[in-house]
mmCIF file of C-alpha atoms and ligand atoms in Angstrom:
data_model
loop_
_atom_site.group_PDB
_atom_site.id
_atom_site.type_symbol
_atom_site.label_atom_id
_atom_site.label_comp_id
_atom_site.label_asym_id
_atom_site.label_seq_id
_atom_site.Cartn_x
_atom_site.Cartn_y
_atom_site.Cartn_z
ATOM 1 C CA UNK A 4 108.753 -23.167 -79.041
ATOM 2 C CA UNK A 5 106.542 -23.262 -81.966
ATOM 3 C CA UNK A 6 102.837 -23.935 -80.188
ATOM 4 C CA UNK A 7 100.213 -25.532 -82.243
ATOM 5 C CA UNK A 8 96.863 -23.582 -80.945
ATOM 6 C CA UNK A 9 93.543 -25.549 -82.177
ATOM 7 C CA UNK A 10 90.512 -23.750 -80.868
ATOM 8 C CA UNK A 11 87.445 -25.903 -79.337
ATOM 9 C CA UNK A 12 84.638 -23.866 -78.990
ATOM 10 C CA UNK A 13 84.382 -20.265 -80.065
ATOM 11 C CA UNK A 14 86.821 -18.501 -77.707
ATOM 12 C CA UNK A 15 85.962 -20.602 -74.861
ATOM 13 C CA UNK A 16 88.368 -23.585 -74.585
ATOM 14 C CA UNK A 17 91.711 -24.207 -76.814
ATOM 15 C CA UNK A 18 94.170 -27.655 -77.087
ATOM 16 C CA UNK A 19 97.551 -26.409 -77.275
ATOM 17 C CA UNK A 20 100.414 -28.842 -78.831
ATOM 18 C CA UNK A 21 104.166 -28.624 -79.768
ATOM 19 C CA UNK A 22 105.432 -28.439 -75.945
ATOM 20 C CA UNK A 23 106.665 -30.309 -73.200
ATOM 21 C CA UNK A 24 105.446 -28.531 -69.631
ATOM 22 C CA UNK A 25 107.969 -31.163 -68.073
ATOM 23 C CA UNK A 26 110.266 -28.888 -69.267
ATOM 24 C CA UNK A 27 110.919 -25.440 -68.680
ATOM 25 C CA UNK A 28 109.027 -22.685 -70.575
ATOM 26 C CA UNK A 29 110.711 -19.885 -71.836
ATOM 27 C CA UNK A 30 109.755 -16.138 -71.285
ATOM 28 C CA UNK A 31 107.824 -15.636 -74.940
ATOM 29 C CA UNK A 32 105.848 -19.323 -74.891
ATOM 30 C CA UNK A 33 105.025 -17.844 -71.133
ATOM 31 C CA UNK A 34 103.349 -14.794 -72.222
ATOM 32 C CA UNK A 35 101.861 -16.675 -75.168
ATOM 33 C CA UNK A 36 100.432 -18.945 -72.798
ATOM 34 C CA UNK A 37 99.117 -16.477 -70.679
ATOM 35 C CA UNK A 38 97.671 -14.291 -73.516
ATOM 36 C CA UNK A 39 96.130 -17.399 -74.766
ATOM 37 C CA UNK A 40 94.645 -18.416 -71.054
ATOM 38 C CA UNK A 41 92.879 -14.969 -70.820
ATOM 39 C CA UNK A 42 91.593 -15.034 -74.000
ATOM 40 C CA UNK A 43 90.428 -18.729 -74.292
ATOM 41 C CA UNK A 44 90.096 -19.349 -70.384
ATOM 42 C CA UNK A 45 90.668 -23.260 -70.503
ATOM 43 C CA UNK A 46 93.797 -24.641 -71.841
ATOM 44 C CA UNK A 47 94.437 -28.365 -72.910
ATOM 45 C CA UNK A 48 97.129 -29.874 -72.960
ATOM 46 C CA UNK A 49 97.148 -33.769 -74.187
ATOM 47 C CA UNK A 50 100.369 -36.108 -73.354
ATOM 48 C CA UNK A 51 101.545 -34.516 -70.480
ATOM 49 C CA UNK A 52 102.275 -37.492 -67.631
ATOM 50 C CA UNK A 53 103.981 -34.955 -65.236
ATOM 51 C CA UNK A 54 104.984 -35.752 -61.937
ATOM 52 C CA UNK A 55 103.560 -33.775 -58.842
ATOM 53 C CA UNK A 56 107.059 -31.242 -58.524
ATOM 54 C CA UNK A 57 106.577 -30.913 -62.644
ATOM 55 C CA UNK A 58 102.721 -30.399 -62.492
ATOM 56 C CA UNK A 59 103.571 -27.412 -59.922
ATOM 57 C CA UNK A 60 106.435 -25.840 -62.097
ATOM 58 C CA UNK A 61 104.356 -25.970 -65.203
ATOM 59 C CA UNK A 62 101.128 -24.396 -63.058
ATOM 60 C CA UNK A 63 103.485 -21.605 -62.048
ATOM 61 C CA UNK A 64 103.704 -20.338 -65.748
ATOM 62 C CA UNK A 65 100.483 -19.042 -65.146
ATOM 63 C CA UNK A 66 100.893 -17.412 -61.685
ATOM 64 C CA UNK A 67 101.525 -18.514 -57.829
ATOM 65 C CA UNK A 68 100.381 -21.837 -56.519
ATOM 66 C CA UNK A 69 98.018 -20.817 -53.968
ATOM 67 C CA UNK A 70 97.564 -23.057 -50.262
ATOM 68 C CA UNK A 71 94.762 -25.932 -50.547
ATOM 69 C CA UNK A 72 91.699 -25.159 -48.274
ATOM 70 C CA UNK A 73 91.399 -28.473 -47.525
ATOM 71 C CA UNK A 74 94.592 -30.155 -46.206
ATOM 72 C CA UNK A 75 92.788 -33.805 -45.997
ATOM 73 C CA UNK A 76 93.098 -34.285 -49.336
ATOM 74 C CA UNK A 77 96.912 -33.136 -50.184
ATOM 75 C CA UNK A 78 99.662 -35.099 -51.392
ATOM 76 C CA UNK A 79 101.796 -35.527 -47.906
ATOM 77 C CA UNK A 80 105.298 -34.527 -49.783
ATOM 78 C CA UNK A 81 104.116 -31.893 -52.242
ATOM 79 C CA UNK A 82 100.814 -29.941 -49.774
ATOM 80 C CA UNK A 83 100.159 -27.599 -52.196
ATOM 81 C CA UNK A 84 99.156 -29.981 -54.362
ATOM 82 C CA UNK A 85 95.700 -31.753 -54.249
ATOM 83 C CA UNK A 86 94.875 -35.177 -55.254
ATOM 84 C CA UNK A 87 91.278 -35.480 -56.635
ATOM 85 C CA UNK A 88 90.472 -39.376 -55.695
ATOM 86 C CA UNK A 89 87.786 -41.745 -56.135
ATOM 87 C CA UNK A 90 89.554 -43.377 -53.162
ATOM 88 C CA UNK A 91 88.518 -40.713 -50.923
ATOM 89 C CA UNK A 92 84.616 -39.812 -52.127
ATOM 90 C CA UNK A 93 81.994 -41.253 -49.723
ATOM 91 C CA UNK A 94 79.349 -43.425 -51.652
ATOM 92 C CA UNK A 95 75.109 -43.050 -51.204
ATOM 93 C CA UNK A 96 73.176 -45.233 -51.985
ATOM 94 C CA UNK A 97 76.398 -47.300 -54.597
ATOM 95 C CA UNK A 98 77.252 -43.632 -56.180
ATOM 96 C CA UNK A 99 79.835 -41.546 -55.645
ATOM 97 C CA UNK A 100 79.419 -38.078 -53.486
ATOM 98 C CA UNK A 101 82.012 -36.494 -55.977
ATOM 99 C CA UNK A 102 83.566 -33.383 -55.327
ATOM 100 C CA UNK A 103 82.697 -30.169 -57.913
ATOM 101 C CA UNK A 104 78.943 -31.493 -58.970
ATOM 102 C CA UNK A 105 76.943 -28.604 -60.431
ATOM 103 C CA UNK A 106 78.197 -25.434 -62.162
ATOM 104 C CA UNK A 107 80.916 -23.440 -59.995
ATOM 105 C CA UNK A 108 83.276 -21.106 -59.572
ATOM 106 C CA UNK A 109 86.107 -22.065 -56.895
ATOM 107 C CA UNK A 110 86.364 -20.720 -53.405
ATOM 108 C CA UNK A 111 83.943 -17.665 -54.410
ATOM 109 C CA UNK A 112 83.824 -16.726 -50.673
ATOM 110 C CA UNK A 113 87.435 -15.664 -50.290
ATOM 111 C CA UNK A 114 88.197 -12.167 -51.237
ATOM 112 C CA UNK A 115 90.775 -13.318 -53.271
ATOM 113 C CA UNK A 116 89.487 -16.415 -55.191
ATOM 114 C CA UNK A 117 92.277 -18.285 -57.149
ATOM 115 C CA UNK A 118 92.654 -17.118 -60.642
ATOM 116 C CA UNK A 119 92.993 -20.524 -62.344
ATOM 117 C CA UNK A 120 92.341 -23.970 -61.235
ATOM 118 C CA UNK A 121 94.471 -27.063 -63.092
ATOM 119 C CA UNK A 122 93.906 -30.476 -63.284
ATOM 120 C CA UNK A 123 96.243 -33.363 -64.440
ATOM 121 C CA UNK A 124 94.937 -36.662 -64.976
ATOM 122 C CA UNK A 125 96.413 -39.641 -63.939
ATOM 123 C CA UNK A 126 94.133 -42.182 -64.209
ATOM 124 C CA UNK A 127 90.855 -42.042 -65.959
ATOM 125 C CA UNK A 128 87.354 -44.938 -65.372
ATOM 126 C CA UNK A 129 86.843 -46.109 -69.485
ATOM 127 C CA UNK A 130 83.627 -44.134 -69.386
ATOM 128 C CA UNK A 131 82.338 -41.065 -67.714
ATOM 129 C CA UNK A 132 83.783 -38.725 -65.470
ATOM 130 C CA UNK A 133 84.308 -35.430 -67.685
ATOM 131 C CA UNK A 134 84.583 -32.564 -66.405
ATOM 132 C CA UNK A 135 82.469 -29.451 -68.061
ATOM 133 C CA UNK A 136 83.254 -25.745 -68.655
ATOM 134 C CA UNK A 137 80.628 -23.403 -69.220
ATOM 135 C CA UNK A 138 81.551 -19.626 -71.271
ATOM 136 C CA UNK A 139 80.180 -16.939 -67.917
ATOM 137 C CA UNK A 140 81.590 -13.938 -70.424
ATOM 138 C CA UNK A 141 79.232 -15.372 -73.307
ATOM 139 C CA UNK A 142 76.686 -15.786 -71.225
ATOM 140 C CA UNK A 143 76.754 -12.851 -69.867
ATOM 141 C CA UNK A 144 76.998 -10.624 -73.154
ATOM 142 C CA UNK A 145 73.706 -12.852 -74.550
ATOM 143 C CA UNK A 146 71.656 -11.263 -71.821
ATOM 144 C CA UNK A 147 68.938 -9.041 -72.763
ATOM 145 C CA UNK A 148 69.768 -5.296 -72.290
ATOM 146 C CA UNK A 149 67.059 -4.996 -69.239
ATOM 147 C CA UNK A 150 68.777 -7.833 -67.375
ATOM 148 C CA UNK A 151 72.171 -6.126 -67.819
ATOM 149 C CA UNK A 152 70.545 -2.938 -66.428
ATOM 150 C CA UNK A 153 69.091 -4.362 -63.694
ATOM 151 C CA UNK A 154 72.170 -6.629 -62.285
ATOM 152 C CA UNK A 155 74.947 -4.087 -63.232
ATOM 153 C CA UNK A 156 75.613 -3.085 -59.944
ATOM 154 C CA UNK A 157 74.175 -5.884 -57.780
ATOM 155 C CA UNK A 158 75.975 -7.927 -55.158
ATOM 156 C CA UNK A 159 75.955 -11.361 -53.728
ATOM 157 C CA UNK A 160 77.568 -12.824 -49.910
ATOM 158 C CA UNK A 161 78.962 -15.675 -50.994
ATOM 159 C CA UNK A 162 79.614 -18.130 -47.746
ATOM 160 C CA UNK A 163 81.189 -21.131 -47.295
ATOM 161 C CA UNK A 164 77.742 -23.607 -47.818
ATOM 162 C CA UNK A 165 74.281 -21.380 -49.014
ATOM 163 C CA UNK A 166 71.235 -21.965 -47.703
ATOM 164 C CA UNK A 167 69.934 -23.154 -51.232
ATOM 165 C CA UNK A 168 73.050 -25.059 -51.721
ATOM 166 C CA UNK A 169 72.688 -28.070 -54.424
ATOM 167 C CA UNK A 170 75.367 -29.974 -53.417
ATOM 168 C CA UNK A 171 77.063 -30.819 -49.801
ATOM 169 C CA UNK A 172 80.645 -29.295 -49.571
ATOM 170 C CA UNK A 173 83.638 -31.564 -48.287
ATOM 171 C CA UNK A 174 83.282 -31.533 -44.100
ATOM 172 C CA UNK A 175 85.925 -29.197 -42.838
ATOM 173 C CA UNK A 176 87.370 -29.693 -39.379
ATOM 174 C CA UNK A 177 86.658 -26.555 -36.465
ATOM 175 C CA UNK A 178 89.860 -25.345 -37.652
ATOM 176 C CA UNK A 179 89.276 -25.396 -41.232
ATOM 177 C CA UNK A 180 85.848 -23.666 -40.334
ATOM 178 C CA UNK A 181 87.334 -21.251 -38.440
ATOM 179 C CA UNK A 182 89.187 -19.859 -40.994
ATOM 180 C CA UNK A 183 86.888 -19.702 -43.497
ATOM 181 C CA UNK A 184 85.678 -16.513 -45.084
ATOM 182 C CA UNK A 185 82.706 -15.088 -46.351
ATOM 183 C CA UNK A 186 82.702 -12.213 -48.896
ATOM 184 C CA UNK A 187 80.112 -9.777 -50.843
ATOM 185 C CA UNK A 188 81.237 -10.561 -54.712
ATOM 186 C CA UNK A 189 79.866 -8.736 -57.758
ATOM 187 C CA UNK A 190 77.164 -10.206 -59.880
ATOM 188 C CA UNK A 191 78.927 -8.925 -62.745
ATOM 189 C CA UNK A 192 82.506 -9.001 -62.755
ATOM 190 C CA UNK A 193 85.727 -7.375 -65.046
ATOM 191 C CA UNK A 194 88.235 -10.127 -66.345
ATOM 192 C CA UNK A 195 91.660 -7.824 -65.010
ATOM 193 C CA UNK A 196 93.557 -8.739 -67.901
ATOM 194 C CA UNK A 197 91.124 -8.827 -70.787
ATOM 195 C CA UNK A 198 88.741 -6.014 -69.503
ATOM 196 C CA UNK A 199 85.412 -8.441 -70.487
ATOM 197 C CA UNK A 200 82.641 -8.842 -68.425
ATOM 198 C CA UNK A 201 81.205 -11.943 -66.951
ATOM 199 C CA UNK A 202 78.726 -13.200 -64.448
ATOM 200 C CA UNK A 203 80.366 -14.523 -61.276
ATOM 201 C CA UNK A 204 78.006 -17.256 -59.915
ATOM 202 C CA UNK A 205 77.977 -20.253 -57.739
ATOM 203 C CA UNK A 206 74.884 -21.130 -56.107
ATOM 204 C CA UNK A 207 76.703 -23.572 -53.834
ATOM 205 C CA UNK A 208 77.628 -20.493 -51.995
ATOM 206 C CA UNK A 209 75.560 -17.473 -53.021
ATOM 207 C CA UNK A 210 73.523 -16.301 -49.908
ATOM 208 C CA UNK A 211 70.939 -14.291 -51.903
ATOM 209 C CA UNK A 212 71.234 -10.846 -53.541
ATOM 210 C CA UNK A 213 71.594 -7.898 -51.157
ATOM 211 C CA UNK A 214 68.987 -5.274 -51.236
ATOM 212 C CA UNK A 215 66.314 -7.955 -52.310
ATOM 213 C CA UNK A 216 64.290 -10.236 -50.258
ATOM 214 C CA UNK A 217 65.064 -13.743 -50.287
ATOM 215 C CA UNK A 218 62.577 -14.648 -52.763
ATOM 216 C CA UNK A 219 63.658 -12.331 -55.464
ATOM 217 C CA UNK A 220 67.192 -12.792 -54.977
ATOM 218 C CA UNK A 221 67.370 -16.320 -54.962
ATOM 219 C CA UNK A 222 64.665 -16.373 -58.202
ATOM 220 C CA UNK A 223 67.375 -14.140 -59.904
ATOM 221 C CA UNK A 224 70.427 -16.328 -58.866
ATOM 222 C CA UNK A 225 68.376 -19.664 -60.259
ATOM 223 C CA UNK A 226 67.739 -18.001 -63.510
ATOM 224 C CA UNK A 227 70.934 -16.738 -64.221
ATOM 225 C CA UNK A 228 72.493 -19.492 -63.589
ATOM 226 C CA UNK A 229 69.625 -21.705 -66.212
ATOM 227 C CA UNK A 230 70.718 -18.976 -68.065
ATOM 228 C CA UNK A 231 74.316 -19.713 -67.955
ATOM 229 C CA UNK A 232 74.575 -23.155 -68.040
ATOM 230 C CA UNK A 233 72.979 -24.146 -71.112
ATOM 231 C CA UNK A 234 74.951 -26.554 -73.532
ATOM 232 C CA UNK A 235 75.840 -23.835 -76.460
ATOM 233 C CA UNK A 236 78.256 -22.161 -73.446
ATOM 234 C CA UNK A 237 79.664 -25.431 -72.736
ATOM 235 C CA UNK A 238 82.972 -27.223 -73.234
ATOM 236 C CA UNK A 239 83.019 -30.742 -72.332
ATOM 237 C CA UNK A 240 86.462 -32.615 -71.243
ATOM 238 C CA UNK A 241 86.793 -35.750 -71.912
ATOM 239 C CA UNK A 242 89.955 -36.611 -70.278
ATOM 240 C CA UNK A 243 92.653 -39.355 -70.680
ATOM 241 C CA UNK A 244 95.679 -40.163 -68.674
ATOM 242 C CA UNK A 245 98.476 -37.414 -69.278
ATOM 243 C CA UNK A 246 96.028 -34.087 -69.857
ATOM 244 C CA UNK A 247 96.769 -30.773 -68.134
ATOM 245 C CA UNK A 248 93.734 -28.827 -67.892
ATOM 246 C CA UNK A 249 94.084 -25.339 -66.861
ATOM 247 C CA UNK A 250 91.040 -22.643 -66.243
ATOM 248 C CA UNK A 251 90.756 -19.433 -65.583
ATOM 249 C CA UNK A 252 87.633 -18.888 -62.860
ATOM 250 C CA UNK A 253 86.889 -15.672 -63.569
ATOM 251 C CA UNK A 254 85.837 -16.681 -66.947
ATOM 252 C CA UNK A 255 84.308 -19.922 -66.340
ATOM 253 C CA UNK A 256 81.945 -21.911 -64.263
ATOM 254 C CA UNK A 257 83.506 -25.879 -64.424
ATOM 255 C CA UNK A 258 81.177 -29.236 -62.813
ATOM 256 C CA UNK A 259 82.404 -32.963 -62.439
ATOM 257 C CA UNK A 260 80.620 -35.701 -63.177
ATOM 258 C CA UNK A 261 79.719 -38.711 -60.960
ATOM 259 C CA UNK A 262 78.750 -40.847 -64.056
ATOM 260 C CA UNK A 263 80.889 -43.304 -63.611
ATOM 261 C CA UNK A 264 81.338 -47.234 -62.434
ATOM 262 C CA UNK A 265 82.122 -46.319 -58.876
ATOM 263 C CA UNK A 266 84.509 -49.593 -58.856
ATOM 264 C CA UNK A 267 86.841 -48.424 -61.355
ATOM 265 C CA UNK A 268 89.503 -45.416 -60.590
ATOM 266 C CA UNK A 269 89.718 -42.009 -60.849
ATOM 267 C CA UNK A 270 92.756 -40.054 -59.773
ATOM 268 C CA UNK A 271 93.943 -36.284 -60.824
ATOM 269 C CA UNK A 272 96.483 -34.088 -59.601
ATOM 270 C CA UNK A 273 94.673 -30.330 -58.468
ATOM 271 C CA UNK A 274 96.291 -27.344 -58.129
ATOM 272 C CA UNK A 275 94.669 -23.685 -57.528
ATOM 273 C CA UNK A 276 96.340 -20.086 -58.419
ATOM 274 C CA UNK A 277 96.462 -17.248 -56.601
ATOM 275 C CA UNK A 278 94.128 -14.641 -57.483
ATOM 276 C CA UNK A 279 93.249 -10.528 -56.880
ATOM 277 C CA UNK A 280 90.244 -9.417 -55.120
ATOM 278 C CA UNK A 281 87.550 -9.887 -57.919
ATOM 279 C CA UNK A 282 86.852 -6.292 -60.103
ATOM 280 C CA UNK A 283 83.382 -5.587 -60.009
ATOM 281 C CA UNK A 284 81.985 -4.677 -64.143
ATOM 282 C CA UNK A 285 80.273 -1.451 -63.360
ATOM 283 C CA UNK A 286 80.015 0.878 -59.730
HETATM 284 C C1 SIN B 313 86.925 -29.746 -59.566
HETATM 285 O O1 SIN B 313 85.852 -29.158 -59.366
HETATM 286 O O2 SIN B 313 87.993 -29.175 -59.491
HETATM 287 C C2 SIN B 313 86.909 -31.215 -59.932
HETATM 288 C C3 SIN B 313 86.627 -31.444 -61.359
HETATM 289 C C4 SIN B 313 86.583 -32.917 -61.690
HETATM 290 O O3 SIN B 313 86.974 -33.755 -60.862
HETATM 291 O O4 SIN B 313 86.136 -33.237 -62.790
#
C-alpha cells in the first residue's frame, strides 16, 4: 500500500491517506503505521465509515484491544467497544456534562494505562465538538533546565477522582469501584518505543506530588500542566463522519469539547489499547 503521510503540526499529529482500514493491512503498512504512531502520536484517518467488528480489526494494527472500564457505555454485541454518545451525557443547567473535558491522559491510575486510545466518528453536531491533542514530549523538552532538574525523579498517586479534580468522572457502580486502582506514576516518563521523554499528567487524577506538601505539589502539578497546555502544543480535530483517530497516551494529553447545540447528535465509536507499566525518564 502506497500511504500518503501529510504532517499537521510539527511531529505531533499526521493525516494518513491511500488505505482502506476496512480492509486488512499487510505486515509492512503495519509497521509503517506503527513507526509513524510513535513518532507522530495521533493518526488521522479521513473516509473511513467502519463498522464496530472493522473499527476493532483496524485498532488491532496498533496493539491489543484492551477491556472498557466502564461497561455502561459499551456496544451490547461488540463490549470491547465503547460508544461515546450525546444520548447518554447528563445535561446542567441546558449543557452537556461531556465525558474527557480538560487536558488528560486515559486511565493514568492503572499500572498499565492503555497505550493508544481511537476514536471513529459516526455522527458529528455541524459545529463544535472537536476534540484537542496537546504535544506532552514538546512540552516537556521546552522546560527550563532547573525545572527538568527538579521533577526528574518525582512521582505522582494518581487515583481514580483527585481531590483538585476539574471535572466529575462518569459514576461507577460498587463493583466498578471496587476494582479500581490507584498507582504512583512518574512525572516524567520514557516513550518505550521512541526512547523520548514526556510529562505524564492528568490533574483529574493526580493526588499531589510525593515528598511535598500539598501546597507545593499541587502548585507544581497546576503549572505544569499551564505549561503544557498552551495552544503552540496543540492539535485541534475537527472531525466529520468517517474519521479514525488514533493516539498514543504516552505522548499526548487529548480534551473534548462540550461546545456544542446540545439538541443535535454526537456519536463515536471508542476503543482503548493495551499498554506496559509506564517507564519512568530518569531513576
Ligand atoms: C475522550 O476523551 O476519549 C473523548 C474525546 C471526545 O469525545 O472528543
Amino acid at each position: 500500500m502506497a500511504l500518503t503521510i501529510n504532517p499537521i503540526n510539527g511531529m505531533l499529529g499526521v493525516e494518513i491517506s491511500g488505505i482502506d482500514l476496512s480492509r486488512p493491512v499487510d505486515t509492512e503498512t503495519k509497521q509503517e503505521l506503527n513507526a509513524l504512531f510513535s513518532r507522530y502520536a495521533v493518526l488521522v484517518f479521513r473516509d473511513q465509515p467502519l463498522s464496530p467488528p472493522q473499527f476493532m480489526k483496524a485498532a488491532e494494527v496498533f496493539g491489543e484491544l484492551m477491556d472498557q472500564q466502564i461497561k455502561q457505555f459499551v456496544l451490547p454485541d461488540y463490549p470491547l467497544v465503547g460508544a461515546n454518545s450525546t444520548k447518554d451525557l447528563p445535561r446542567k443547567n441546558g449543557k452537556l456534562q461531556v465525558r474527557g473535558e480538560n487536558y488528560h491522559t486515559d486511565h493514568s491510575n492503572h499500572l498499565k494505562p492503555p497505550k493508544a486510545t481511537s476514536l471513529v466518528a459516526v455522527e458529528i453536531p455541524s459545529y463544535g465538538g472537536d476534540t484537542q491533542f496537546v504535544d506532552v514530549r514538546r512540552a516537556y523538552a521546552d522546560l527550563p533546565e532547573a525545572v527538568k532538574q527538579k521533577i526528574a525523579t518525582l512521582r505522582s498517586m494518581h487515583v481514580h477522582q483527585s481531590s483538585h479534580s476539574p471535572r466529575s468522572f462518569a459514576k461507577l457502580s460498587p463493583e466498578e469501584m471496587a476494582n479500581i486502582p490507584h498507582v504512583l506514576q512518574p512525572l516524567v516518563i520514557r516513550h518505550p518505543v521512541s526512547g523520548e521523554p514526556a510529562l505524564y499528567l492528568n490533574t483529574g487524577r493526580m493526588e499531589g506530588i510525593q515528598g511535598m506538601s500539598p501546597e507545593e505539589g499541587f502548585a507544581l502539578i497546576a503549572e505544569l500542566y499551564a505549561h503544557a497546555t498552551q495552544s503552540i502544543y496543540e492539535y485541534r480535530h475537527k472531525w466529520r463522519a468517517g474519521d479514525m483517530v488514533i493516539w498514543d497516551n504516552r505522548s499526548v494529553m487529548h480534551q473534548a469539547n462540550a461546545d456544542y447545540d446540545p439538541e443535535e447528535y454526537r456519536y463515536l465509536y471508542r476503543v482503548m489499547l493495551n499498554g506496559e507499566a509506564l517507564i519512568p525518564a530518569f531513576e
